[in-house]
């Protein structure tokens, strides 16, 4: 969530007012986009320069404390997105105190790289370790999300990211904490325990899941989606193995991508259908529900919220918010012009956005109207009640169903059933299994069923538990999956959950003993 656009007022107090609804929905953790002070009237927060000061834009320090206290009272954890890979281009005066804060030994995408391993790096490391601990100690936050860790350069031992984790956990004084990393090259070592040579983060964002889901939802694979097809096999592999690229060749970058993630627990992969970056990178700030069909959106929402990864929603996704989310930043005129040009150049990697017609529709990041159009209208929870109900019921199923609550501890497997259809089987205790059937194409008739994952457990039958086409979610209903001739018919643009339930013994049904049910019951 971005505090400045989460409500029309854009304040901590206004955001706190909406927290009971999120708790009722089933949300458990709030991840705040950066709040460290930065120049200007609005911005995403990734150009922070006063890292120990919450921005004045959302209220005072006590307002932030009040927000966190309100969240905790409702059972919600709060973690903060922090930027330890660069500092903003405007208002950053650290180099006036010492030239050793920065280094030219590494090339940083957004400015001067921070000096974590060069001469006189000790005080620099201490500065950022102290900041990590500060948010936990002073504002009682429950953890951090580290932005773009691939741009945090450190060839020394221990790695500075490992020290961030240690600082957070020490500052928590026994409270549970959560440390999540964004890592574009998908280096699994970031979330490998320290004792096994890793950096000790708890989880990593899974861009591969997002990218293949995005292609499946929209049919487009331009630019950094080039190496994805959105196929059932890709979606299954992302659910089962986390990252799709764990060392294979990656055409878009012309090099290998990722490291093996074998052994990482599945909840260590944060899965999502959209985030602030990806919505803004659509060019027109459109959210994923506006770029696909309602049925596909509901079906992949089910996969995301019921799958074994840790699901993440971007603010407003839970009610299909109509507000776009653009890139916005209020810089002084010269810098603003450079940012606007740079933003257009970045988006030009998408051929569809590089055309003169589309470039004419790109918003100017420095315009206040660009910022204002991103503000949520929470009244849409009522006008879009079907989407809210979809997310509420899926999160309840994840929380309360014994098999989905176990998140694949009993085993998980999957199989492709058709060109756009697949099945996931979650194994429960004593045959109490679940099937999640997803079909992103047209109705699929399975006249023959040579797939063992479709077989019911011993002495059980499959019975419907949940459907994305339930009218409560704006769906159009579905016919029974099993056809009279014993085949199956999977509805198009839909997801269905089946549960293994006990079969009534033949003698109780009056079958197999020469006596009809009518005769047995008089």
Coordinates of C-alpha atoms in Angstrom, one line a residue:
X1 CA 0.0 0.0 0.0
X2 CA 1.0 3.6 -0.7
X3 CA -0.2 5.8 2.1
X4 CA -0.5 8.9 -0.1
X5 CA -3.0 7.2 -2.4
X6 CA -4.6 4.6 -0.2
X7 CA -7.3 7.1 0.8
X8 CA -8.4 10.5 -0.7
X9 CA -6.8 12.2 2.3
X10 CA -3.5 10.4 1.9
X11 CA -2.7 10.4 5.7
X12 CA -1.9 7.9 8.3
X13 CA -5.1 8.6 10.2
X14 CA -7.3 8.1 7.1
X15 CA -5.5 4.9 6.3
X16 CA -6.0 3.6 9.8
X17 CA -9.7 4.1 9.4
X18 CA -9.8 1.5 6.6
X19 CA -7.8 -1.2 8.5
X20 CA -10.8 -3.0 10.0
X21 CA -12.1 -3.8 6.6
X22 CA -8.7 -5.3 5.6
X23 CA -8.7 -7.4 8.7
X24 CA -12.2 -8.6 8.0
X25 CA -11.1 -9.4 4.4
X26 CA -8.4 -11.8 5.8
X27 CA -5.3 -9.7 5.2
X28 CA -2.6 -10.4 7.8
X29 CA 0.4 -8.2 6.8
X30 CA 0.5 -4.7 5.5
X31 CA 3.6 -3.8 3.4
X32 CA 4.1 0.0 3.2
X33 CA 5.8 1.6 0.2
X34 CA 8.7 3.7 1.4
X35 CA 7.9 6.6 3.8
X36 CA 11.4 8.0 4.4
X37 CA 11.4 11.7 3.8
X38 CA 11.9 13.0 0.3
X39 CA 11.5 16.4 -1.5
X40 CA 8.3 17.4 -3.2
X41 CA 4.6 17.2 -2.6
X42 CA 4.1 13.6 -3.7
X43 CA 6.1 10.5 -4.9
X44 CA 6.4 6.8 -4.7
X45 CA 9.0 7.2 -1.9
X46 CA 11.9 5.3 -3.5
X47 CA 13.9 8.6 -3.7
X48 CA 14.2 9.0 0.0
X49 CA 17.0 11.1 1.4
X50 CA 16.3 11.5 5.2
X51 CA 16.1 7.8 6.1
X52 CA 15.4 8.3 9.8
X53 CA 12.4 10.6 9.2
X54 CA 8.9 9.6 8.2
X55 CA 7.8 11.9 5.4
X56 CA 5.8 15.0 6.5
X57 CA 3.3 14.3 3.7
X58 CA 1.3 11.7 5.6
X59 CA 1.3 13.3 9.1
X60 CA 3.7 13.4 12.0
X61 CA 5.7 10.6 13.6
X62 CA 3.1 10.0 16.2
X63 CA 0.5 9.5 13.4
X64 CA 2.6 6.7 12.0
X65 CA 2.9 5.2 15.4
X66 CA -0.9 5.4 15.8
X67 CA -1.3 3.6 12.4
X68 CA 0.9 0.8 13.5
X69 CA -0.8 0.5 16.9
X70 CA -4.2 0.4 15.2
X71 CA -3.0 -2.3 12.9
X72 CA -1.6 -4.4 15.7
X73 CA -4.8 -4.1 17.7
X74 CA -6.6 -5.6 14.7
X75 CA -4.1 -8.5 14.3
X76 CA -2.3 -7.0 11.4
X77 CA 1.5 -6.9 11.1
X78 CA 3.2 -4.0 9.4
X79 CA 6.4 -4.1 7.4
X80 CA 8.1 -1.3 5.6
X81 CA 9.7 -1.1 2.1
X82 CA 13.2 0.4 2.6
X83 CA 15.6 1.5 -0.1
X84 CA 19.2 0.6 0.8
X85 CA 20.5 0.5 -2.8
X86 CA 20.7 4.3 -3.5
X87 CA 19.5 7.6 -2.2
X88 CA 17.3 10.1 -4.0
X89 CA 18.9 12.6 -6.6
X90 CA 17.5 15.7 -4.8
X91 CA 18.1 16.6 -1.1
X92 CA 20.8 14.0 -0.5
X93 CA 23.7 15.7 1.4
X94 CA 25.5 12.7 2.8
X95 CA 28.5 13.3 0.5
X96 CA 29.0 16.7 2.2
X97 CA 29.7 14.8 5.4
X98 CA 32.0 12.3 3.8
X99 CA 32.8 11.1 0.3
X100 CA 33.0 7.5 1.6
X101 CA 29.2 7.0 1.6
X102 CA 29.3 6.3 -2.1
X103 CA 31.5 4.4 -4.5
X104 CA 32.2 4.3 -8.2
X105 CA 33.3 0.7 -8.1
X106 CA 29.9 -0.5 -9.1
X107 CA 27.3 0.8 -11.6
X108 CA 24.0 1.5 -10.0
X109 CA 20.8 1.9 -12.1
X110 CA 19.5 4.9 -10.1
X111 CA 22.6 6.9 -9.2
X112 CA 25.7 6.5 -7.1
X113 CA 26.2 3.1 -5.5
X114 CA 26.5 2.9 -1.7
X115 CA 29.9 2.0 -0.3
X116 CA 29.3 -1.3 1.6
X117 CA 32.7 -2.9 1.0
X118 CA 35.2 -0.3 0.0
X119 CA 37.6 1.9 2.0
X120 CA 36.1 3.4 5.1
X121 CA 32.9 1.4 4.6
X122 CA 32.4 0.6 8.3
X123 CA 30.5 3.8 9.2
X124 CA 28.4 3.4 6.1
X125 CA 27.4 -0.1 7.1
X126 CA 26.6 1.1 10.6
X127 CA 24.4 3.9 9.3
X128 CA 22.2 1.5 7.3
X129 CA 22.2 -1.2 10.0
X130 CA 21.0 1.5 12.5
X131 CA 18.3 2.5 10.1
X132 CA 17.0 -1.0 9.7
X133 CA 16.8 -1.4 13.5
X134 CA 15.3 2.1 13.9
X135 CA 12.0 1.3 12.2
X136 CA 11.6 -1.8 14.3
X137 CA 12.5 -0.2 17.6
X138 CA 11.1 3.3 17.3
X139 CA 7.9 2.5 15.3
X140 CA 7.3 -1.1 16.4
X141 CA 7.3 -2.3 12.8
X142 CA 7.3 -6.1 12.2
X143 CA 9.9 -6.3 9.5
X144 CA 11.2 -4.9 6.3
X145 CA 11.0 -5.4 2.5
X146 CA 14.3 -4.6 0.9
X147 CA 14.0 -2.9 -2.4
X148 CA 16.1 -4.1 -5.4
X149 CA 18.7 -6.1 -3.5
X150 CA 20.6 -6.8 -6.7
X151 CA 21.8 -3.2 -6.5
X152 CA 23.1 -3.6 -3.0
X153 CA 26.7 -4.3 -3.8
X154 CA 28.9 -6.1 -1.2
X155 CA 31.7 -8.5 -1.8
X156 CA 32.7 -8.7 1.8
X157 CA 31.7 -11.2 4.5
X158 CA 29.2 -11.1 6.1
X159 CA 27.0 -9.6 3.4
X160 CA 25.4 -6.3 4.5
X161 CA 21.9 -7.9 3.9
X162 CA 22.7 -10.5 6.5
X163 CA 23.6 -7.7 8.9
X164 CA 20.3 -5.9 8.1
X165 CA 18.5 -9.1 9.2
X166 CA 20.5 -9.4 12.4
X167 CA 19.8 -5.7 13.2
X168 CA 16.1 -6.1 12.7
X169 CA 15.9 -9.2 14.9
X170 CA 17.9 -7.8 17.7
X171 CA 15.8 -4.6 17.7
X172 CA 12.6 -6.7 17.9
X173 CA 13.7 -8.1 21.2
X174 CA 12.0 -11.5 20.7
X175 CA 9.0 -10.3 18.6
X176 CA 8.5 -12.2 15.4
X177 CA 9.8 -10.4 12.3
X178 CA 9.5 -10.8 8.6
X179 CA 12.3 -9.9 6.1
X180 CA 11.4 -9.9 2.4
X181 CA 13.6 -9.1 -0.5
X182 CA 13.1 -8.0 -4.1
X183 CA 15.7 -9.5 -6.2
X184 CA 15.4 -9.2 -10.0
X185 CA 18.0 -11.9 -10.9
X186 CA 16.2 -14.3 -8.5
X187 CA 19.2 -15.4 -6.5
X188 CA 17.8 -18.0 -4.1
X189 CA 20.8 -17.5 -1.8
X190 CA 19.2 -14.3 -0.6
X191 CA 16.6 -16.4 1.2
X192 CA 18.9 -19.2 2.2
X193 CA 19.6 -19.5 5.9
X194 CA 22.8 -17.8 7.1
X195 CA 24.1 -21.1 8.5
X196 CA 23.9 -22.5 4.9
X197 CA 25.8 -19.6 3.4
X198 CA 22.9 -17.4 2.5
X199 CA 21.7 -13.9 3.5
X200 CA 18.9 -15.2 5.7
X201 CA 15.9 -13.4 4.3
X202 CA 12.5 -15.0 5.0
X203 CA 11.0 -14.6 1.5
X204 CA 11.6 -13.2 -2.0
X205 CA 9.2 -11.7 -4.5
X206 CA 8.6 -14.2 -7.3
X207 CA 8.6 -12.2 -10.5
X208 CA 8.5 -15.4 -12.6
X209 CA 5.0 -16.2 -11.2
X210 CA 3.8 -12.7 -12.0
X211 CA 5.3 -12.7 -15.5
X212 CA 3.8 -16.0 -16.6
X213 CA 0.5 -15.2 -15.0
X214 CA 0.5 -11.8 -16.8
X215 CA 1.1 -13.4 -20.2
X216 CA -1.6 -15.9 -19.5
X217 CA -4.1 -13.2 -18.5
X218 CA -3.3 -10.7 -21.3
X219 CA -1.8 -12.8 -24.2
X220 CA 1.1 -10.3 -24.5
X221 CA 4.8 -11.1 -24.0
X222 CA 6.7 -8.0 -25.0
X223 CA 9.9 -6.7 -23.4
X224 CA 10.7 -8.5 -20.1
X225 CA 7.8 -10.9 -20.6
X226 CA 9.6 -12.2 -23.8
X227 CA 10.7 -15.5 -22.1
X228 CA 7.3 -16.4 -20.8
X229 CA 4.4 -18.1 -22.6
X230 CA 1.8 -18.2 -19.8
X231 CA 1.2 -21.9 -20.4
X232 CA -0.3 -24.3 -17.9
X233 CA 3.1 -25.9 -17.4
X234 CA 4.7 -22.6 -16.5
X235 CA 2.0 -21.8 -14.0
X236 CA 2.3 -25.3 -12.5
X237 CA 6.1 -25.1 -12.3
X238 CA 5.9 -21.6 -10.7
X239 CA 3.6 -23.0 -8.0
X240 CA 5.6 -26.2 -7.4
X241 CA 9.2 -24.8 -7.7
X242 CA 8.9 -21.1 -7.1
X243 CA 11.2 -19.5 -9.7
X244 CA 10.9 -20.7 -13.3
X245 CA 14.4 -19.6 -14.1
X246 CA 17.0 -21.1 -11.8
X247 CA 20.1 -20.9 -14.0
X248 CA 18.7 -21.4 -17.5
X249 CA 19.4 -19.1 -20.4
X250 CA 17.3 -16.0 -20.5
X251 CA 16.9 -14.5 -23.9
X252 CA 15.7 -11.1 -22.9
X253 CA 18.9 -10.4 -21.0
X254 CA 21.2 -12.6 -23.0
X255 CA 22.5 -14.5 -20.0
X256 CA 21.6 -17.1 -17.5
X257 CA 19.0 -16.1 -14.9
X258 CA 18.5 -17.3 -11.3
X259 CA 20.1 -19.9 -9.0
X260 CA 18.7 -23.3 -7.9
X261 CA 15.9 -22.8 -5.3
X262 CA 15.6 -26.5 -4.4
X263 CA 14.8 -26.8 -0.7
X264 CA 13.3 -23.4 -0.2
X265 CA 10.0 -23.7 1.5
X266 CA 7.1 -22.7 -0.8
X267 CA 5.9 -19.9 1.4
X268 CA 9.3 -18.2 0.9
X269 CA 8.1 -17.2 -2.5
X270 CA 5.8 -14.1 -2.5
X271 CA 3.3 -14.5 -5.4
X272 CA 1.3 -11.8 -6.9
X273 CA -0.7 -10.8 -10.0
X274 CA 0.3 -7.1 -9.9
X275 CA 2.3 -4.6 -7.9
X276 CA 3.0 -0.9 -8.1
X277 CA 5.8 -1.3 -10.7
X278 CA 3.9 -3.6 -13.0
X279 CA 0.6 -1.6 -13.0
X280 CA 2.6 1.6 -13.8
X281 CA 4.5 -0.3 -16.5
X282 CA 1.3 -1.0 -18.3
X283 CA 1.7 2.4 -19.8
X284 CA -1.8 3.6 -18.9
X285 CA -1.7 2.5 -15.3
X286 CA -4.3 -0.1 -15.8
X287 CA -4.8 -2.8 -13.2
X288 CA -4.8 -6.4 -14.2
X289 CA -8.6 -6.9 -14.1
X290 CA -8.9 -4.2 -16.8
X291 CA -6.5 -6.1 -19.1
X292 CA -8.1 -9.5 -19.0
X293 CA -11.5 -11.2 -18.9
X294 CA -13.4 -11.3 -15.6
X295 CA -13.3 -15.1 -15.7
X296 CA -9.6 -15.4 -16.1
X297 CA -9.1 -12.8 -13.4
X298 CA -11.1 -14.8 -11.0
X299 CA -9.5 -18.1 -11.9
X300 CA -5.9 -16.8 -11.4
X301 CA -6.9 -15.0 -8.3
X302 CA -7.9 -18.4 -7.0
X303 CA -4.5 -19.9 -8.0
X304 CA -2.7 -17.0 -6.3
X305 CA -4.7 -17.0 -3.0
X306 CA -4.9 -20.8 -2.6
X307 CA -1.4 -21.7 -3.8
X308 CA 1.4 -22.6 -1.5
X309 CA 3.3 -19.3 -2.1
X310 CA 2.7 -16.3 0.2
X311 CA 0.1 -14.3 -1.7
X312 CA 0.4 -10.5 -2.0
X313 CA -2.3 -8.0 -3.2
X314 CA -1.7 -4.4 -4.3
X315 CA -4.0 -1.9 -2.7
X316 CA -7.4 -1.9 -4.4
X317 CA -6.9 -5.2 -6.1
X318 CA -9.3 -6.7 -3.5
X319 CA -12.2 -4.8 -5.0
X320 CA -11.0 -4.2 -8.6
X321 CA -10.4 -0.5 -8.0
X322 CA -11.1 1.7 -11.0
X323 CA -8.3 4.1 -10.0
X324 CA -5.1 3.6 -12.1
X325 CA -1.7 3.6 -10.6
X326 CA 0.9 5.7 -12.4
X327 CA 4.5 6.6 -11.7
X328 CA 4.4 10.0 -10.1
X329 CA 7.3 12.1 -8.6
X330 CA 7.3 15.8 -7.8
X331 CA 10.8 17.1 -8.6
X332 CA 12.2 20.5 -9.4
X333 CA 11.6 21.4 -13.1
X334 CA 15.0 20.4 -14.6
X335 CA 15.0 17.1 -12.8
X336 CA 11.3 16.5 -13.5
X337 CA 11.9 16.9 -17.2
X338 CA 14.7 14.4 -17.1
X339 CA 12.6 11.9 -15.1
X340 CA 9.7 12.3 -17.6
X341 CA 12.1 11.6 -20.5
X342 CA 13.7 8.7 -18.8
X343 CA 10.3 7.2 -17.9
X344 CA 9.2 7.3 -21.6
X345 CA 12.5 5.7 -22.7
X346 CA 12.1 2.9 -20.1
X347 CA 8.6 2.1 -21.3
X348 CA 9.7 2.1 -25.0
X349 CA 11.1 -1.4 -24.4
X350 CA 7.5 -2.4 -25.0
X351 CA 6.9 -1.9 -28.8
X352 CA 3.2 -1.3 -28.2
X353 CA 4.1 1.6 -25.9
X354 CA 6.8 3.1 -28.1
X355 CA 4.3 4.2 -30.8
X356 CA 3.6 7.9 -31.1
X357 CA -0.1 7.3 -30.4
X358 CA 0.7 5.6 -27.0
X359 CA 3.5 8.0 -26.1
X360 CA 1.0 10.8 -26.4
X361 CA -1.1 9.1 -23.7
X362 CA 1.7 8.7 -21.2
X363 CA 1.1 10.7 -18.1
X364 CA 3.6 13.2 -16.8
X365 CA 5.0 12.0 -13.5
X366 CA 5.4 15.6 -12.2
X367 CA 1.8 16.6 -12.7
X368 CA -0.3 16.7 -9.5
X369 CA -3.3 15.3 -11.4
X370 CA -1.2 12.1 -12.2
X371 CA -0.9 11.6 -8.5
X372 CA -4.5 12.5 -7.6
X373 CA -6.0 10.1 -10.2
X374 CA -4.3 7.2 -8.3
X375 CA -6.2 7.7 -5.1
X376 CA -8.6 4.9 -4.1
X377 CA -12.3 5.2 -3.6
X378 CA -13.1 2.7 -0.9
X379 CA -16.8 3.0 -1.6
X380 CA -16.0 0.6 -4.5
X381 CA -15.9 -2.2 -1.9
X382 CA -19.7 -1.9 -2.1
X383 CA -20.1 -1.2 -5.9
X384 CA -17.7 -4.0 -6.7
X385 CA -18.9 -6.2 -3.9
X386 CA -18.5 -9.4 -6.0
X387 CA -14.8 -9.0 -6.3
X388 CA -14.5 -8.2 -2.6
X389 CA -16.4 -11.4 -1.8
X390 CA -14.2 -13.4 -4.1
X391 CA -11.0 -12.3 -2.2
X392 CA -12.7 -12.6 1.2
X393 CA -14.0 -16.2 0.5
X394 CA -10.7 -17.4 -1.0
X395 CA -8.7 -16.0 2.0
X396 CA -11.1 -17.7 4.4
X397 CA -10.8 -21.0 2.5
X398 CA -7.0 -20.6 2.7
X399 CA -7.2 -19.9 6.5
X400 CA -9.9 -22.3 7.5
X401 CA -9.8 -25.3 5.2
X402 CA -7.5 -27.9 6.8
X403 CA -5.8 -28.8 3.5
X404 CA -5.2 -25.4 2.1
X405 CA -4.2 -24.1 5.6
X406 CA -1.4 -26.7 5.6
X407 CA -0.1 -25.2 2.3
X408 CA 1.1 -28.3 0.7
X409 CA 2.8 -29.9 3.7
X410 CA 1.0 -33.1 2.9
X411 CA 2.3 -33.0 -0.7
X412 CA 1.5 -31.1 -3.9
X413 CA 1.4 -32.1 -7.5
X414 CA 0.0 -30.9 -10.7
X415 CA -0.6 -31.9 -14.3
X416 CA -1.5 -30.2 -17.6
X417 CA -5.0 -31.2 -18.8
X418 CA -5.2 -29.1 -22.0
X419 CA -3.8 -26.3 -24.0
X420 CA -5.0 -23.8 -21.3
X421 CA -6.1 -26.1 -18.5
X422 CA -4.3 -27.7 -15.5
X423 CA -5.0 -29.3 -12.2
X424 CA -3.2 -29.0 -8.8
X425 CA -3.7 -31.7 -6.2
X426 CA -3.2 -30.8 -2.5
X427 CA -2.8 -33.9 -0.4
X428 CA -4.4 -34.0 3.0
X429 CA -4.5 -36.6 5.8
X430 CA -6.2 -39.9 5.2
X431 CA -7.3 -39.1 1.7
X432 CA -8.8 -35.7 2.5
X433 CA -7.4 -34.2 -0.7
X434 CA -8.3 -31.1 -2.7
X435 CA -8.2 -30.5 -6.4
X436 CA -7.9 -27.1 -7.9
X437 CA -8.9 -27.1 -11.6
X438 CA -8.0 -24.1 -13.7
X439 CA -9.1 -23.5 -17.3
X440 CA -8.1 -20.3 -18.9
X441 CA -9.4 -21.3 -22.3
X442 CA -12.8 -22.4 -23.7
X443 CA -14.9 -25.3 -22.2
X444 CA -12.7 -28.4 -22.2
X445 CA -14.3 -31.9 -22.5
X446 CA -12.2 -34.7 -21.2
X447 CA -13.7 -37.9 -22.6
X448 CA -10.9 -40.0 -21.3
X449 CA -9.1 -39.4 -18.0
X450 CA -5.6 -41.0 -18.1
X451 CA -4.3 -38.6 -15.4
X452 CA -3.9 -40.2 -12.0
X453 CA -4.2 -36.8 -10.2
X454 CA -7.9 -36.8 -11.2
X455 CA -8.5 -40.1 -9.4
X456 CA -10.5 -39.8 -6.2
X457 CA -8.9 -41.0 -2.9
X458 CA -9.7 -44.5 -1.8
X459 CA -13.4 -44.8 -0.6
X460 CA -14.0 -41.1 -1.5
X461 CA -15.6 -39.1 -4.3
X462 CA -14.9 -35.6 -5.6
X463 CA -17.5 -33.1 -4.5
X464 CA -17.6 -29.4 -5.4
X465 CA -16.2 -27.1 -2.7
X466 CA -15.8 -23.7 -4.4
X467 CA -16.2 -22.2 -7.9
X468 CA -15.0 -18.9 -9.4
X469 CA -18.2 -18.9 -11.4
X470 CA -20.4 -18.6 -8.4
X471 CA -22.9 -15.8 -8.9
X472 CA -21.7 -14.2 -5.7
X473 CA -18.5 -13.3 -7.5
X474 CA -20.2 -12.1 -10.7
X475 CA -19.9 -15.5 -12.3
X476 CA -22.4 -17.3 -14.6
X477 CA -22.5 -20.6 -12.8
X478 CA -21.2 -24.0 -14.0
X479 CA -22.7 -27.3 -14.8
X480 CA -21.6 -30.5 -12.9
X481 CA -18.1 -31.3 -13.9
X482 CA -18.7 -35.0 -14.4
X483 CA -20.8 -35.8 -17.5
X484 CA -23.3 -38.7 -17.7
X485 CA -20.9 -40.8 -19.7
X486 CA -18.2 -40.6 -17.0
X487 CA -16.1 -37.9 -18.7
X488 CA -15.4 -34.4 -17.3
X489 CA -16.3 -31.0 -18.7
X490 CA -14.1 -28.2 -17.4
X491 CA -15.8 -24.8 -17.7
X492 CA -13.9 -22.1 -19.6
X493 CA -12.3 -19.1 -17.9
X494 CA -12.9 -20.6 -14.5
X495 CA -11.4 -22.3 -11.4
X496 CA -13.1 -25.1 -9.4
X497 CA -12.1 -26.6 -6.1
X498 CA -13.1 -30.2 -5.4
X499 CA -12.8 -32.0 -2.1
X500 CA -12.5 -35.7 -1.5
X501 CA -15.5 -36.8 0.6
X502 CA -16.5 -40.2 2.0
X503 CA -18.5 -42.5 -0.2
X504 CA -21.7 -43.9 1.2
X505 CA -21.1 -47.7 1.4
X506 CA -23.1 -49.8 -1.0
X507 CA -25.2 -51.4 1.7
X508 CA -26.3 -48.0 3.0
X509 CA -27.3 -47.0 -0.5
X510 CA -29.1 -50.2 -1.1
X511 CA -26.8 -51.1 -4.0
X512 CA -25.0 -54.4 -4.9
X513 CA -27.2 -56.6 -2.7
X514 CA -30.0 -57.4 -5.1
X515 CA -32.4 -54.9 -3.3
X516 CA -33.4 -51.6 -4.8
X517 CA -33.2 -48.4 -2.8
X518 CA -37.0 -48.0 -3.2
X519 CA -37.6 -51.5 -1.7
X520 CA -35.1 -51.0 1.2
X521 CA -36.9 -47.8 2.3
X522 CA -40.4 -49.2 1.8

